[in-house]
Amino acid sequence: MNKSRVALWTASIFIGLWLVAPTLIVIPMSFNEQRSLAFPPKGFSLRWFENFFNDPQWFGGLLNSIQIALLTAVLATVLGTLAAYGLSKVRGFKETFGRNLLVLPMIVPAVIFGVGLYGLFLRTGLVGTLPGFLLAHTVLAVPYVVVTVGSTLAAYDVALERAAWVCGANKLRAFVGVTVPMLMPGILSGAFFAFITSFDEVVVSMFISSPYLQTLPVKMFAGMQREVDPTIAAAATLIMITTTGAAIGGILSQHLKRKRT
Amino acid sequence: MRTTVIGASLRLDGITKRFGAVTAASDIHLDVEPGEFISLLGPSGSGKTTTLNMIAGFEEPSDGRIFINEKDITGIPIHLRNIGMVFQGYALFPHMTVEKNIEYPLKQHGFDKSARRAATDDALAKVSLEQFRDRMPAQLSGGQQQRVALARAIAYKPPLLLMDEPLSALDKGLREGLQAEIRRIHRDLGTTVVYVTHDQDEALALSDRIVVFNEGRIQQVGTPIELYTNPRNEFVSRFLGESIHLDGAIEEGSSHKGEFVREEVRIPVNEDHRGPVQLMIRPESVRLIDPKEKTASMPSVEATITDKVYVGHSIKFMVTCQGGGGVVRSSAAESDDYEIGQEVLLTWEPEQARVFPHAKSIA
């Protein structure tokens, strides 16, 4: 290994650590024996996890988050896949305009989106409701599905779909029987990222939540302002495990594609 | 199961396809007889694939109508056209086994389970792939994949079978084997085949008739022999086989109907046309003679040999002469002594020459 390679590796490892260190620190903190968020923690205990699962506020928040994230993933995946498929059938301005419009929620600052949505939801009575959360999170998650399914579609041989039509399948049957199975790696990957997007969304969720319906990140944010409770560290650890698992799922499902073609 | 189908007739009535300012296929008229094997032959961008795509329904014609069995199918959805198709890149469904691939069109056409089974077995047998029924397409070689694609296309015995350069991704040995297989299946089934290719040898070997395309237009339609012996224009003569081309003009002659004239050369031709022309002779109709053996009565053209290729049963000479040049073939025995760079005379029987009226000025 020559000098420049050593330098490159050192720099890469340093940057990598810099990026993940704050995230990793939360894990030992959640096993702290004392009631503080100090680092390094003193002693070892599972009391904050016990506290998390026994407190209906915390545990309920987790269940809300999981429910909203799962339903959002389903909605965003269906809508995003259809949108990406539609975009693959048009060219030129229509395609560019449509794609940019669909990824806009990724770019618009969450605070602005949150304020606007709050105003709208107040009028329509959607604040603090499950449909309200699904609506908001689906808007935020669709871009990820459009991107992952879009990249799978770019490599999709349209002759397969034509072959299905010629074989006597109408457009719907060809789409369900041939195109969707071919796009499955992108669809699965998009679903995982949609789940993550919803599961750890906090800014928009704060605007549209109510005391009756709160997601876990919102509960953590609120808790943080009132008291120093290491249960937050336990919650953070749980969120991290869930999102890391989903991210790994997302990456693995893209590998599925490479293996098959 | 019936083993023969009644092939469909196909009629293209002036179909045209425009993409923006580009006309990919222009005013295509064609009548295909039931059971006929017809090839659409031409270079890339000549309109042959666009024409096939319009028959299949992937593209809608900008103008004109398409009739299958005298029924207007223009605008009818693809899945209701009752066609089979083999694609250039096979287009097998990668997530289905060989058997499921072949069964797919049968399912879509509403065959019941036992009929599906029988038709799948039959199609697999036709391409001799019975032992591969449970394989995935990725586990097969290119040639095997294309045979599965062929089996899938013929499984429900479509009256019209479209083939889009099905052999172009395969190497030469495999291509010839599959050509024989395609010919046999066509004979057995009696289905009408429209076959797109840019390979003249393939078109000559397979077709009842060939449609030569160039620049979005049909240049000529005919049997392989008609096209080879009586090409209508320079493009067809150059695209199908080798030839010698000479620019000149036809004038009133003394002995024959006319005389091909270029500078001091005067050669009799059987031709009523007068004016600038291009003369075409196929390589096997031309004789090479040594200038020393020239007799006064023998009309001939002076030429120089620029290349010599030994091809087994014969020798191919590339020749150039004033106003043209091309390829001459002669049997190895009688012309072995001509060398590259040598001056020779070219001669032929007047009825062997074809004449194309020339739009261009003489080069």
Coordinates of C-alpha atoms in Angstrom, one line a residue:
Chain A
M1 CA 0.0 0.0 0.0
N2 CA 1.6 3.3 -1.0
K3 CA 1.5 6.5 0.9
S4 CA -1.4 8.2 -0.8
R5 CA -3.5 5.1 -0.2
V6 CA -2.7 5.2 3.5
A7 CA -3.6 8.9 3.7
L8 CA -6.8 8.2 1.8
W9 CA -7.8 5.4 4.2
T10 CA -7.0 7.4 7.3
A11 CA -9.0 10.3 6.1
S12 CA -11.9 8.1 5.1
I13 CA -12.0 6.4 8.5
F14 CA -11.7 9.7 10.4
I15 CA -14.6 11.2 8.4
G16 CA -16.6 8.1 8.9
L17 CA -16.1 8.2 12.6
W18 CA -16.9 11.9 12.7
L19 CA -20.2 11.2 11.0
V20 CA -21.4 8.3 13.2
A21 CA -19.8 9.1 16.6
P22 CA -22.7 11.3 17.9
T23 CA -25.1 8.6 16.9
L24 CA -23.1 5.9 18.6
I25 CA -22.6 7.8 21.8
V26 CA -26.3 7.5 22.5
I27 CA -26.1 3.8 23.0
P28 CA -23.9 3.7 26.1
M29 CA -25.9 6.6 27.4
S30 CA -29.0 4.6 27.3
F31 CA -27.5 2.0 29.7
N32 CA -26.5 4.7 32.3
E33 CA -27.2 3.8 35.9
Q34 CA -27.8 7.4 36.9
R35 CA -30.4 9.9 36.0
S36 CA -28.3 12.0 33.7
L37 CA -27.4 12.2 30.0
A38 CA -23.8 12.5 30.8
F39 CA -21.1 10.9 28.7
P40 CA -19.3 8.7 29.6
P41 CA -22.1 7.0 31.5
K42 CA -21.6 5.6 35.0
G43 CA -22.5 1.9 35.7
F44 CA -24.8 -0.3 33.7
S45 CA -28.5 -0.8 33.9
L46 CA -31.6 -1.5 31.8
R47 CA -33.9 0.7 33.9
W48 CA -34.4 3.3 31.2
F49 CA -35.5 0.6 28.7
E50 CA -37.8 -0.8 31.4
N51 CA -39.1 2.7 32.0
F52 CA -39.6 3.1 28.2
F53 CA -41.7 0.0 27.8
N54 CA -43.7 0.5 31.0
D55 CA -44.6 4.1 30.4
P56 CA -47.7 4.1 28.1
Q57 CA -46.7 7.6 26.9
W58 CA -43.3 6.3 25.6
F59 CA -44.5 2.9 24.4
G60 CA -47.6 4.3 22.9
G61 CA -45.5 6.8 21.0
L62 CA -43.4 3.9 19.6
L63 CA -46.6 2.0 18.5
N64 CA -48.0 5.2 16.9
S65 CA -44.7 5.7 15.0
I66 CA -44.6 2.1 13.8
Q67 CA -48.2 2.1 12.7
I68 CA -47.8 5.4 10.8
A69 CA -44.5 4.4 9.3
L70 CA -45.8 1.1 8.0
L71 CA -49.0 2.6 6.5
T72 CA -47.0 5.4 5.0
A73 CA -44.5 2.9 3.5
V74 CA -47.4 1.1 1.8
L75 CA -49.1 4.3 0.6
A76 CA -45.9 5.9 -0.6
T77 CA -44.7 2.8 -2.3
V78 CA -47.9 2.3 -4.3
L79 CA -48.2 5.9 -5.3
G80 CA -44.4 6.4 -5.9
T81 CA -44.2 3.3 -8.0
L82 CA -47.1 4.3 -10.2
A83 CA -45.7 7.8 -10.5
A84 CA -42.2 6.5 -11.5
Y85 CA -43.8 4.2 -14.0
G86 CA -45.9 7.0 -15.5
L87 CA -42.8 9.2 -15.7
S88 CA -41.0 6.5 -17.6
K89 CA -43.6 6.7 -20.4
V90 CA -43.2 10.4 -21.1
R91 CA -40.3 12.3 -22.6
G92 CA -38.9 15.8 -22.6
F93 CA -40.5 18.6 -20.7
K94 CA -43.3 16.5 -19.2
E95 CA -40.8 14.1 -17.8
T96 CA -38.5 16.7 -16.3
F97 CA -41.3 18.7 -14.9
G98 CA -43.1 15.7 -13.4
R99 CA -39.9 14.3 -11.8
N100 CA -38.9 17.7 -10.3
L101 CA -42.4 18.2 -9.0
L102 CA -42.4 14.8 -7.3
V103 CA -39.1 15.2 -5.6
L104 CA -40.0 18.7 -4.4
P105 CA -40.9 17.6 -0.9
M106 CA -37.3 16.5 -0.4
I107 CA -36.2 20.1 -1.1
V108 CA -38.9 22.3 0.5
P109 CA -37.8 23.2 4.1
A110 CA -39.7 21.0 6.5
V111 CA -40.6 24.0 8.7
I112 CA -42.3 25.8 5.9
F113 CA -44.2 22.6 4.8
G114 CA -45.1 22.1 8.5
V115 CA -46.5 25.6 9.0
G116 CA -48.5 25.4 5.8
L117 CA -49.8 22.0 6.6
Y118 CA -50.8 23.0 10.1
G119 CA -52.9 25.9 8.7
L120 CA -54.6 23.5 6.2
F121 CA -55.1 20.7 8.8
L122 CA -56.7 23.2 11.3
R123 CA -59.4 24.0 8.8
T124 CA -60.0 20.4 7.8
G125 CA -59.7 18.9 11.3
L126 CA -56.8 16.7 10.5
V127 CA -54.4 17.9 13.2
G128 CA -53.5 15.0 15.6
T129 CA -55.3 12.3 13.4
L130 CA -53.9 9.2 11.8
P131 CA -55.1 10.3 8.3
G132 CA -53.4 13.6 8.9
F133 CA -50.1 11.9 9.7
L134 CA -50.4 9.5 6.8
L135 CA -51.1 12.4 4.4
A136 CA -48.1 14.4 5.5
H137 CA -45.7 11.6 5.8
T138 CA -46.7 10.1 2.4
V139 CA -45.9 13.4 0.7
L140 CA -42.5 13.4 2.3
A141 CA -41.8 9.7 1.5
V142 CA -43.0 9.5 -2.1
P143 CA -39.8 11.2 -3.5
Y144 CA -37.7 8.3 -2.2
V145 CA -39.8 5.7 -3.9
V146 CA -39.9 7.7 -7.1
V147 CA -36.1 7.9 -7.1
T148 CA -35.4 4.2 -6.2
V149 CA -38.1 2.8 -8.6
G150 CA -37.1 5.3 -11.2
S151 CA -33.5 4.1 -11.2
T152 CA -34.7 0.4 -11.5
L153 CA -36.9 1.4 -14.3
A154 CA -34.0 3.0 -16.2
A155 CA -32.4 -0.4 -16.4
Y156 CA -35.7 -2.2 -17.2
D157 CA -35.9 -3.7 -20.7
V158 CA -39.2 -2.4 -22.1
A159 CA -39.2 -5.4 -24.5
L160 CA -40.3 -7.5 -21.5
E161 CA -43.4 -5.5 -21.2
R162 CA -44.0 -5.5 -24.9
A163 CA -43.5 -9.3 -24.9
A164 CA -46.2 -9.6 -22.3
W165 CA -48.6 -7.5 -24.4
V166 CA -47.9 -9.5 -27.5
C167 CA -48.5 -12.7 -25.4
G168 CA -52.1 -11.4 -24.9
A169 CA -51.8 -9.6 -21.6
N170 CA -53.6 -6.3 -21.2
K171 CA -51.7 -3.4 -19.8
L172 CA -52.7 -4.1 -16.2
R173 CA -51.9 -7.8 -16.3
A174 CA -48.6 -7.1 -18.0
F175 CA -47.7 -4.5 -15.3
V176 CA -48.7 -6.7 -12.4
G177 CA -47.3 -10.0 -13.8
V178 CA -44.1 -8.8 -15.5
T179 CA -43.1 -5.2 -14.8
V180 CA -43.7 -5.2 -11.0
P181 CA -41.7 -8.3 -10.3
M182 CA -38.9 -6.8 -12.4
L183 CA -39.0 -3.6 -10.4
M184 CA -39.3 -5.4 -7.0
P185 CA -35.8 -4.5 -5.9
G186 CA -36.4 -0.8 -6.4
I187 CA -39.9 -1.1 -4.9
L188 CA -38.7 -2.8 -1.8
S189 CA -35.8 -0.5 -1.4
G190 CA -38.2 2.5 -1.8
A191 CA -40.6 1.0 0.8
F192 CA -37.8 0.7 3.4
F193 CA -36.7 4.3 2.8
A194 CA -40.3 5.5 3.0
F195 CA -40.6 3.7 6.3
I196 CA -37.5 5.4 7.6
T197 CA -38.6 8.8 6.3
S198 CA -41.8 8.5 8.3
F199 CA -40.4 6.8 11.4
D200 CA -37.8 9.5 12.2
E201 CA -39.7 12.5 10.9
V202 CA -39.9 15.2 13.6
V203 CA -40.3 18.7 12.2
V204 CA -43.6 18.4 10.3
S205 CA -44.9 15.9 12.8
M206 CA -44.5 18.5 15.6
F207 CA -46.8 20.8 13.8
I208 CA -49.5 18.3 13.1
S209 CA -49.4 16.2 16.3
S210 CA -51.7 16.7 19.3
P211 CA -51.5 15.3 22.9
Y212 CA -53.7 12.5 21.7
L213 CA -51.6 11.4 18.8
Q214 CA -47.8 11.8 19.1
T215 CA -45.1 9.9 17.3
L216 CA -42.0 8.8 19.2
P217 CA -39.6 11.5 17.8
V218 CA -42.1 14.2 18.8
K219 CA -42.5 12.8 22.3
M220 CA -38.7 12.8 22.6
F221 CA -38.4 16.3 21.5
A222 CA -41.1 17.5 23.9
G223 CA -39.6 15.4 26.8
M224 CA -36.1 16.9 26.1
Q225 CA -37.4 20.4 26.8
R226 CA -39.1 19.6 30.1
E227 CA -36.6 17.3 31.9
V228 CA -33.4 15.4 31.5
D229 CA -34.6 11.8 31.3
P230 CA -32.3 9.1 30.0
T231 CA -35.4 7.3 28.7
I232 CA -34.8 9.5 25.7
A233 CA -31.5 7.8 25.2
A234 CA -33.2 4.5 25.3
A235 CA -35.8 5.7 22.8
A236 CA -33.1 7.0 20.6
T237 CA -31.3 3.7 20.7
L238 CA -34.5 1.9 19.7
I239 CA -35.1 4.3 16.8
M240 CA -31.6 3.9 15.7
I241 CA -31.8 0.1 15.6
T242 CA -35.1 0.2 13.7
T243 CA -33.9 2.7 11.1
T244 CA -30.5 1.0 10.7
G245 CA -32.4 -2.3 10.1
A246 CA -34.6 -0.7 7.6
A247 CA -31.7 1.0 5.8
I248 CA -29.8 -2.4 5.6
G249 CA -33.0 -3.9 4.2
G250 CA -33.2 -1.1 1.6
I251 CA -29.6 -1.7 0.6
L252 CA -29.9 -5.4 0.5
S253 CA -33.0 -5.2 -1.7
Q254 CA -31.0 -3.2 -4.3
H255 CA -28.5 -6.0 -4.3
L256 CA -31.3 -8.4 -5.2
K257 CA -31.4 -6.7 -8.5
R258 CA -27.7 -7.0 -9.2
K259 CA -27.8 -10.7 -8.5
R260 CA -30.7 -11.4 -10.9
T261 CA -29.5 -9.5 -14.0
Chain B
M1 CA -54.1 -30.3 -30.5
R2 CA -54.1 -29.2 -34.1
T3 CA -50.6 -28.9 -35.4
T4 CA -51.2 -26.6 -38.3
V5 CA -52.7 -23.1 -38.3
I6 CA -54.2 -21.2 -41.1
G7 CA -51.8 -18.3 -41.5
A8 CA -53.3 -14.9 -41.5
S9 CA -53.2 -12.5 -44.5
L10 CA -51.7 -9.1 -43.7
R11 CA -52.2 -5.9 -45.6
L12 CA -50.4 -2.7 -45.1
D13 CA -52.3 0.1 -46.7
G14 CA -50.1 3.1 -47.1
I15 CA -48.9 3.2 -43.5
T16 CA -46.6 6.1 -42.5
K17 CA -44.9 6.9 -39.2
R18 CA -43.6 10.3 -38.4
F19 CA -41.6 11.2 -35.3
G20 CA -41.7 14.9 -35.1
A21 CA -40.0 16.1 -38.3
V22 CA -38.6 12.7 -39.1
T23 CA -40.5 10.2 -41.2
A24 CA -39.4 6.8 -40.1
A25 CA -41.6 4.9 -42.5
S26 CA -43.3 6.4 -45.5
D27 CA -46.3 5.2 -47.4
I28 CA -45.7 1.5 -46.9
H29 CA -48.0 -0.7 -49.1
L30 CA -47.7 -4.5 -48.7
D31 CA -49.8 -7.6 -49.2
V32 CA -48.7 -10.7 -47.4
E33 CA -50.4 -14.0 -48.4
P34 CA -51.6 -16.4 -45.7
G35 CA -48.7 -18.7 -44.7
E36 CA -46.1 -16.6 -46.5
F37 CA -42.6 -16.1 -45.0
I38 CA -41.8 -12.5 -45.7
S39 CA -38.6 -10.6 -44.7
L40 CA -38.3 -6.9 -44.2
L41 CA -34.7 -6.3 -45.1
G42 CA -32.7 -3.1 -44.9
P43 CA -29.9 -1.2 -43.1
S44 CA -30.6 0.3 -39.6
G45 CA -32.9 3.3 -39.8
S46 CA -34.4 2.1 -43.0
G47 CA -37.9 1.8 -41.6
K48 CA -38.2 -2.0 -41.3
T49 CA -38.4 -2.1 -37.5
T50 CA -40.8 0.8 -37.4
T51 CA -43.0 -1.0 -39.9
L52 CA -42.9 -4.2 -37.7
N53 CA -43.7 -2.1 -34.6
M54 CA -46.7 -0.7 -36.3
I55 CA -47.9 -4.2 -37.2
A56 CA -47.4 -5.4 -33.6
G57 CA -49.1 -2.2 -32.2
F58 CA -46.1 -0.7 -30.3
E59 CA -46.4 2.3 -32.6
E60 CA -49.5 3.8 -34.1
P61 CA -49.3 4.7 -37.8
S62 CA -49.5 8.5 -38.4
D63 CA -51.3 7.6 -41.6
G64 CA -52.7 4.5 -43.3
R65 CA -54.4 1.3 -42.1
I66 CA -53.3 -2.2 -41.2
F67 CA -55.5 -5.3 -42.0
I68 CA -55.1 -8.8 -40.6
N69 CA -57.3 -11.2 -42.4
E70 CA -58.9 -8.2 -44.0
K71 CA -60.0 -6.9 -40.6
D72 CA -58.8 -3.4 -39.8
I73 CA -56.7 -3.7 -36.7
T74 CA -55.3 -0.1 -36.7
G75 CA -55.7 1.2 -33.2
I76 CA -56.7 -2.1 -31.7
P77 CA -54.8 -2.8 -28.5
I78 CA -51.8 -5.1 -28.8
H79 CA -53.1 -7.9 -26.7
L80 CA -56.2 -8.3 -28.9
R81 CA -54.2 -8.6 -32.2
N82 CA -53.5 -12.4 -31.8
I83 CA -49.9 -12.2 -32.9
G84 CA -46.8 -14.0 -31.7
M85 CA -43.5 -12.2 -31.6
V86 CA -39.8 -13.1 -31.1
F87 CA -37.6 -10.2 -30.0
Q88 CA -34.0 -9.4 -30.8
G89 CA -32.9 -9.6 -27.1
Y90 CA -35.1 -12.7 -26.5
A91 CA -37.3 -10.8 -23.9
L92 CA -37.9 -13.9 -21.8
F93 CA -39.4 -13.1 -18.4
P94 CA -36.4 -13.6 -16.1
H95 CA -38.5 -14.4 -13.0
M96 CA -40.3 -17.3 -14.7
T97 CA -39.0 -20.8 -15.6
V98 CA -38.8 -21.9 -19.2
E99 CA -42.2 -23.7 -18.8
K100 CA -43.9 -20.6 -17.2
N101 CA -42.6 -18.4 -20.0
I102 CA -44.1 -20.6 -22.6
E103 CA -47.3 -21.0 -20.7
Y104 CA -47.7 -17.3 -20.2
P105 CA -49.4 -16.5 -23.6
L106 CA -51.6 -19.6 -23.2
K107 CA -52.8 -18.3 -19.9
Q108 CA -53.5 -14.9 -21.3
H109 CA -55.5 -16.4 -24.1
G110 CA -57.6 -18.3 -21.7
F111 CA -56.5 -21.9 -22.4
D112 CA -57.5 -24.3 -19.6
K113 CA -54.9 -26.2 -17.6
S114 CA -54.7 -29.4 -19.6
A115 CA -54.7 -27.5 -22.9
R116 CA -51.9 -25.3 -21.6
R117 CA -49.9 -28.4 -20.6
A118 CA -50.3 -30.0 -24.0
A119 CA -49.4 -26.8 -25.9
T120 CA -46.4 -26.2 -23.7
D121 CA -45.1 -29.7 -24.2
D122 CA -45.7 -29.4 -28.0
A123 CA -43.8 -26.1 -28.2
L124 CA -40.9 -27.4 -26.1
A125 CA -40.7 -30.4 -28.3
K126 CA -40.7 -28.3 -31.5
V127 CA -37.5 -26.5 -30.2
S128 CA -36.1 -29.7 -28.6
L129 CA -35.8 -28.2 -25.1
E130 CA -38.0 -30.6 -23.1
Q131 CA -35.2 -31.3 -20.6
F132 CA -34.9 -27.5 -19.8
R133 CA -38.5 -26.8 -18.8
D134 CA -37.7 -26.1 -15.1
R135 CA -34.6 -23.9 -15.8
M136 CA -34.6 -20.2 -15.4
P137 CA -33.8 -18.2 -18.5
A138 CA -30.5 -17.0 -17.0
Q139 CA -29.3 -20.6 -16.8
L140 CA -29.5 -21.0 -20.6
S141 CA -27.2 -20.1 -23.4
G142 CA -28.1 -17.4 -25.9
G143 CA -29.2 -19.9 -28.5
Q144 CA -31.3 -21.9 -26.0
Q145 CA -32.9 -18.7 -24.8
Q146 CA -33.9 -17.7 -28.3
R147 CA -35.4 -21.1 -28.8
V148 CA -37.5 -20.7 -25.7
A149 CA -38.5 -17.3 -27.0
L150 CA -39.5 -19.0 -30.3
A151 CA -41.4 -21.7 -28.4
R152 CA -43.3 -19.0 -26.4
A153 CA -44.2 -17.1 -29.6
I154 CA -45.6 -20.2 -31.3
A155 CA -47.1 -21.9 -28.2
Y156 CA -50.7 -20.7 -28.8
K157 CA -50.2 -21.0 -32.6
P158 CA -50.7 -17.4 -33.6
P159 CA -51.8 -16.9 -37.2
L160 CA -49.2 -14.2 -37.6
L161 CA -45.7 -14.4 -36.2
L162 CA -43.4 -11.4 -36.1
M163 CA -39.7 -11.7 -35.7
D164 CA -37.5 -8.8 -34.9
E165 CA -33.9 -9.7 -35.8
P166 CA -34.2 -12.8 -33.7
L167 CA -30.7 -14.2 -34.6
S168 CA -28.6 -11.0 -34.6
A169 CA -27.3 -11.6 -31.1
L170 CA -26.1 -15.1 -31.9
D171 CA -22.8 -16.2 -33.5
K172 CA -22.7 -17.5 -37.0
G173 CA -22.9 -21.3 -36.4
L174 CA -25.8 -21.0 -34.1
R175 CA -27.5 -18.6 -36.5
E176 CA -27.5 -21.2 -39.3
G177 CA -28.8 -23.9 -37.0
L178 CA -31.7 -21.7 -35.8
Q179 CA -32.5 -20.6 -39.4
A180 CA -33.1 -24.2 -40.3
E181 CA -35.2 -24.6 -37.1
I182 CA -37.3 -21.5 -38.0
R183 CA -37.8 -22.8 -41.6
R184 CA -39.0 -26.1 -40.3
I185 CA -41.3 -24.6 -37.7
H186 CA -42.8 -22.3 -40.4
R187 CA -43.4 -25.3 -42.7
D188 CA -45.0 -27.3 -39.8
L189 CA -47.2 -24.6 -38.5
G190 CA -48.3 -22.8 -41.7
T191 CA -48.4 -19.5 -39.9
T192 CA -47.6 -16.2 -41.7
V193 CA -44.2 -14.9 -40.7
V194 CA -43.0 -11.3 -40.9
Y195 CA -39.2 -11.4 -40.3
V196 CA -37.1 -8.3 -39.8
T197 CA -33.4 -8.5 -40.6
H198 CA -30.5 -6.5 -41.8
D199 CA -28.7 -9.6 -43.0
Q200 CA -29.1 -10.3 -46.7
D201 CA -28.0 -13.9 -46.5
E202 CA -30.5 -14.6 -43.7
A203 CA -33.3 -13.0 -45.8
L204 CA -32.3 -15.0 -48.9
A205 CA -32.2 -18.2 -47.0
L206 CA -35.5 -17.9 -45.2
S207 CA -37.9 -15.9 -47.2
D208 CA -40.6 -16.6 -49.8
R209 CA -40.5 -12.9 -50.5
I210 CA -38.2 -10.1 -49.4
V211 CA -39.2 -6.5 -48.9
V212 CA -36.1 -4.2 -49.3
F213 CA -36.3 -1.0 -47.2
N214 CA -34.2 2.1 -47.5
E215 CA -34.7 5.6 -46.0
G216 CA -38.2 4.8 -44.8
R217 CA -39.4 3.5 -48.1
I218 CA -39.9 0.1 -49.8
Q219 CA -37.4 -0.2 -52.6
Q220 CA -38.6 -3.5 -54.0
V221 CA -40.7 -6.5 -53.2
G222 CA -39.9 -9.9 -54.7
T223 CA -38.7 -13.4 -54.3
P224 CA -35.0 -13.8 -53.5
I225 CA -34.3 -14.8 -57.2
E226 CA -36.2 -11.9 -58.6
L227 CA -34.4 -9.4 -56.3
Y228 CA -31.0 -10.9 -57.1
T229 CA -31.5 -11.2 -60.9
N230 CA -33.7 -8.2 -61.5
P231 CA -33.0 -5.5 -58.9
R232 CA -35.0 -2.4 -59.6
N233 CA -32.3 0.1 -58.4
E234 CA -28.8 0.5 -57.3
F235 CA -29.6 0.2 -53.7
V236 CA -31.3 -3.2 -54.1
S237 CA -28.5 -4.5 -56.3
R238 CA -25.8 -3.4 -53.8
F239 CA -27.7 -4.6 -50.7
L240 CA -28.5 -8.0 -52.1
G241 CA -25.3 -9.7 -53.2
E242 CA -22.2 -8.4 -55.0
S243 CA -22.1 -6.7 -58.4
I244 CA -20.2 -4.5 -60.8
H245 CA -21.6 -1.0 -61.4
L246 CA -20.7 1.2 -64.3
D247 CA -22.0 4.7 -65.0
G248 CA -22.7 5.7 -68.6
A249 CA -25.6 6.4 -70.9
I250 CA -27.7 4.4 -73.3
E251 CA -27.9 5.5 -76.9
E252 CA -29.4 4.1 -80.1
G253 CA -27.5 1.0 -81.1
S254 CA -26.9 -0.7 -84.4
S255 CA -27.2 -4.4 -83.6
H256 CA -29.2 -4.5 -80.3
K257 CA -32.0 -2.4 -78.9
G258 CA -29.5 0.0 -77.4
E259 CA -25.9 0.5 -76.6
F260 CA -24.3 1.4 -73.3
V261 CA -21.8 4.1 -74.0
R262 CA -19.0 5.4 -71.9
E263 CA -16.3 7.3 -73.7
E264 CA -15.0 5.0 -76.4
V265 CA -16.7 1.9 -74.9
R266 CA -19.9 0.8 -76.6
I267 CA -21.6 -2.3 -75.3
P268 CA -25.0 -3.7 -76.6
V269 CA -27.8 -3.9 -74.0
N270 CA -31.4 -5.1 -74.2
E271 CA -32.9 -1.8 -73.1
D272 CA -35.4 0.7 -74.4
H273 CA -34.5 3.4 -72.0
R274 CA -32.3 6.3 -73.3
G275 CA -30.1 8.6 -71.3
P276 CA -27.8 8.5 -68.3
V277 CA -27.8 5.1 -66.6
Q278 CA -26.0 2.9 -64.3
L279 CA -25.2 -0.6 -65.6
M280 CA -25.2 -3.5 -63.2
I281 CA -23.8 -7.0 -63.7
R282 CA -23.7 -9.8 -61.1
P283 CA -20.1 -11.2 -60.5
E284 CA -20.8 -14.6 -61.9
S285 CA -22.0 -13.2 -65.2
V286 CA -18.7 -11.4 -65.9
R287 CA -15.8 -13.0 -67.6
L288 CA -12.2 -11.8 -67.2
I289 CA -10.0 -11.9 -70.2
D290 CA -6.5 -11.1 -70.9
P291 CA -6.1 -7.9 -73.1
K292 CA -3.9 -9.9 -75.5
E293 CA -6.8 -12.3 -76.3
K294 CA -9.2 -9.4 -77.2
T295 CA -11.0 -9.9 -80.4
A296 CA -12.6 -7.0 -82.3
S297 CA -16.1 -8.4 -82.1
M298 CA -16.1 -8.8 -78.4
P299 CA -17.4 -5.8 -76.5
S300 CA -15.5 -5.3 -73.3
V301 CA -14.4 -2.8 -70.6
E302 CA -10.9 -2.2 -69.5
A303 CA -10.4 -2.7 -65.8
T304 CA -7.6 -3.1 -63.1
I305 CA -7.6 -5.8 -60.5
T306 CA -7.2 -4.1 -57.1
D307 CA -7.7 -7.2 -54.8
K308 CA -7.9 -10.9 -55.1
V309 CA -9.6 -13.2 -52.5
Y310 CA -9.5 -17.0 -52.8
V311 CA -12.8 -18.3 -51.5
G312 CA -12.5 -22.1 -52.2
H313 CA -14.6 -22.9 -55.2
S314 CA -13.9 -19.5 -56.8
I315 CA -11.7 -16.5 -56.7
K316 CA -13.2 -13.0 -56.0
F317 CA -11.5 -10.1 -57.8
M318 CA -12.2 -6.5 -56.9
V319 CA -11.9 -4.5 -60.1
T320 CA -12.0 -0.8 -60.9
C321 CA -12.6 0.7 -64.2
Q322 CA -13.5 4.0 -65.6
G323 CA -17.0 5.0 -64.3
G324 CA -17.3 2.2 -61.8
G325 CA -16.0 -1.1 -60.5
G326 CA -17.1 -3.9 -58.2
V327 CA -16.7 -7.6 -57.8
V328 CA -16.0 -10.4 -60.3
R329 CA -16.1 -14.1 -59.4
S330 CA -14.5 -16.7 -61.5
S331 CA -13.8 -20.3 -61.0
A332 CA -10.4 -20.9 -59.4
A333 CA -9.1 -23.1 -62.2
E334 CA -9.4 -20.7 -65.1
S335 CA -8.3 -17.4 -63.6
D336 CA -5.6 -18.3 -61.1
D337 CA -3.0 -16.4 -63.1
Y338 CA -4.5 -12.9 -62.8
E339 CA -2.7 -10.9 -60.2
I340 CA -3.4 -7.7 -58.3
G341 CA -2.5 -4.6 -60.3
Q342 CA -3.0 -6.4 -63.6
E343 CA -4.9 -4.9 -66.5
V344 CA -7.8 -7.1 -67.7
L345 CA -10.9 -6.9 -69.9
L346 CA -14.4 -7.5 -68.5
T347 CA -17.0 -9.0 -70.8
W348 CA -20.6 -10.3 -70.4
E349 CA -23.6 -11.4 -72.3
P350 CA -25.8 -8.4 -73.1
E351 CA -28.9 -9.9 -71.5
Q352 CA -27.0 -10.3 -68.2
A353 CA -26.7 -6.6 -67.7
R354 CA -29.3 -4.6 -65.8
V355 CA -29.8 -0.9 -66.3
F356 CA -30.9 1.7 -63.7
P357 CA -31.9 5.1 -65.0
H358 CA -29.6 7.6 -63.4
A359 CA -30.7 10.7 -61.6
K360 CA -27.2 11.6 -60.6
S361 CA -24.8 13.0 -63.2
I362 CA -22.0 10.8 -64.3
A363 CA -19.1 10.8 -61.9

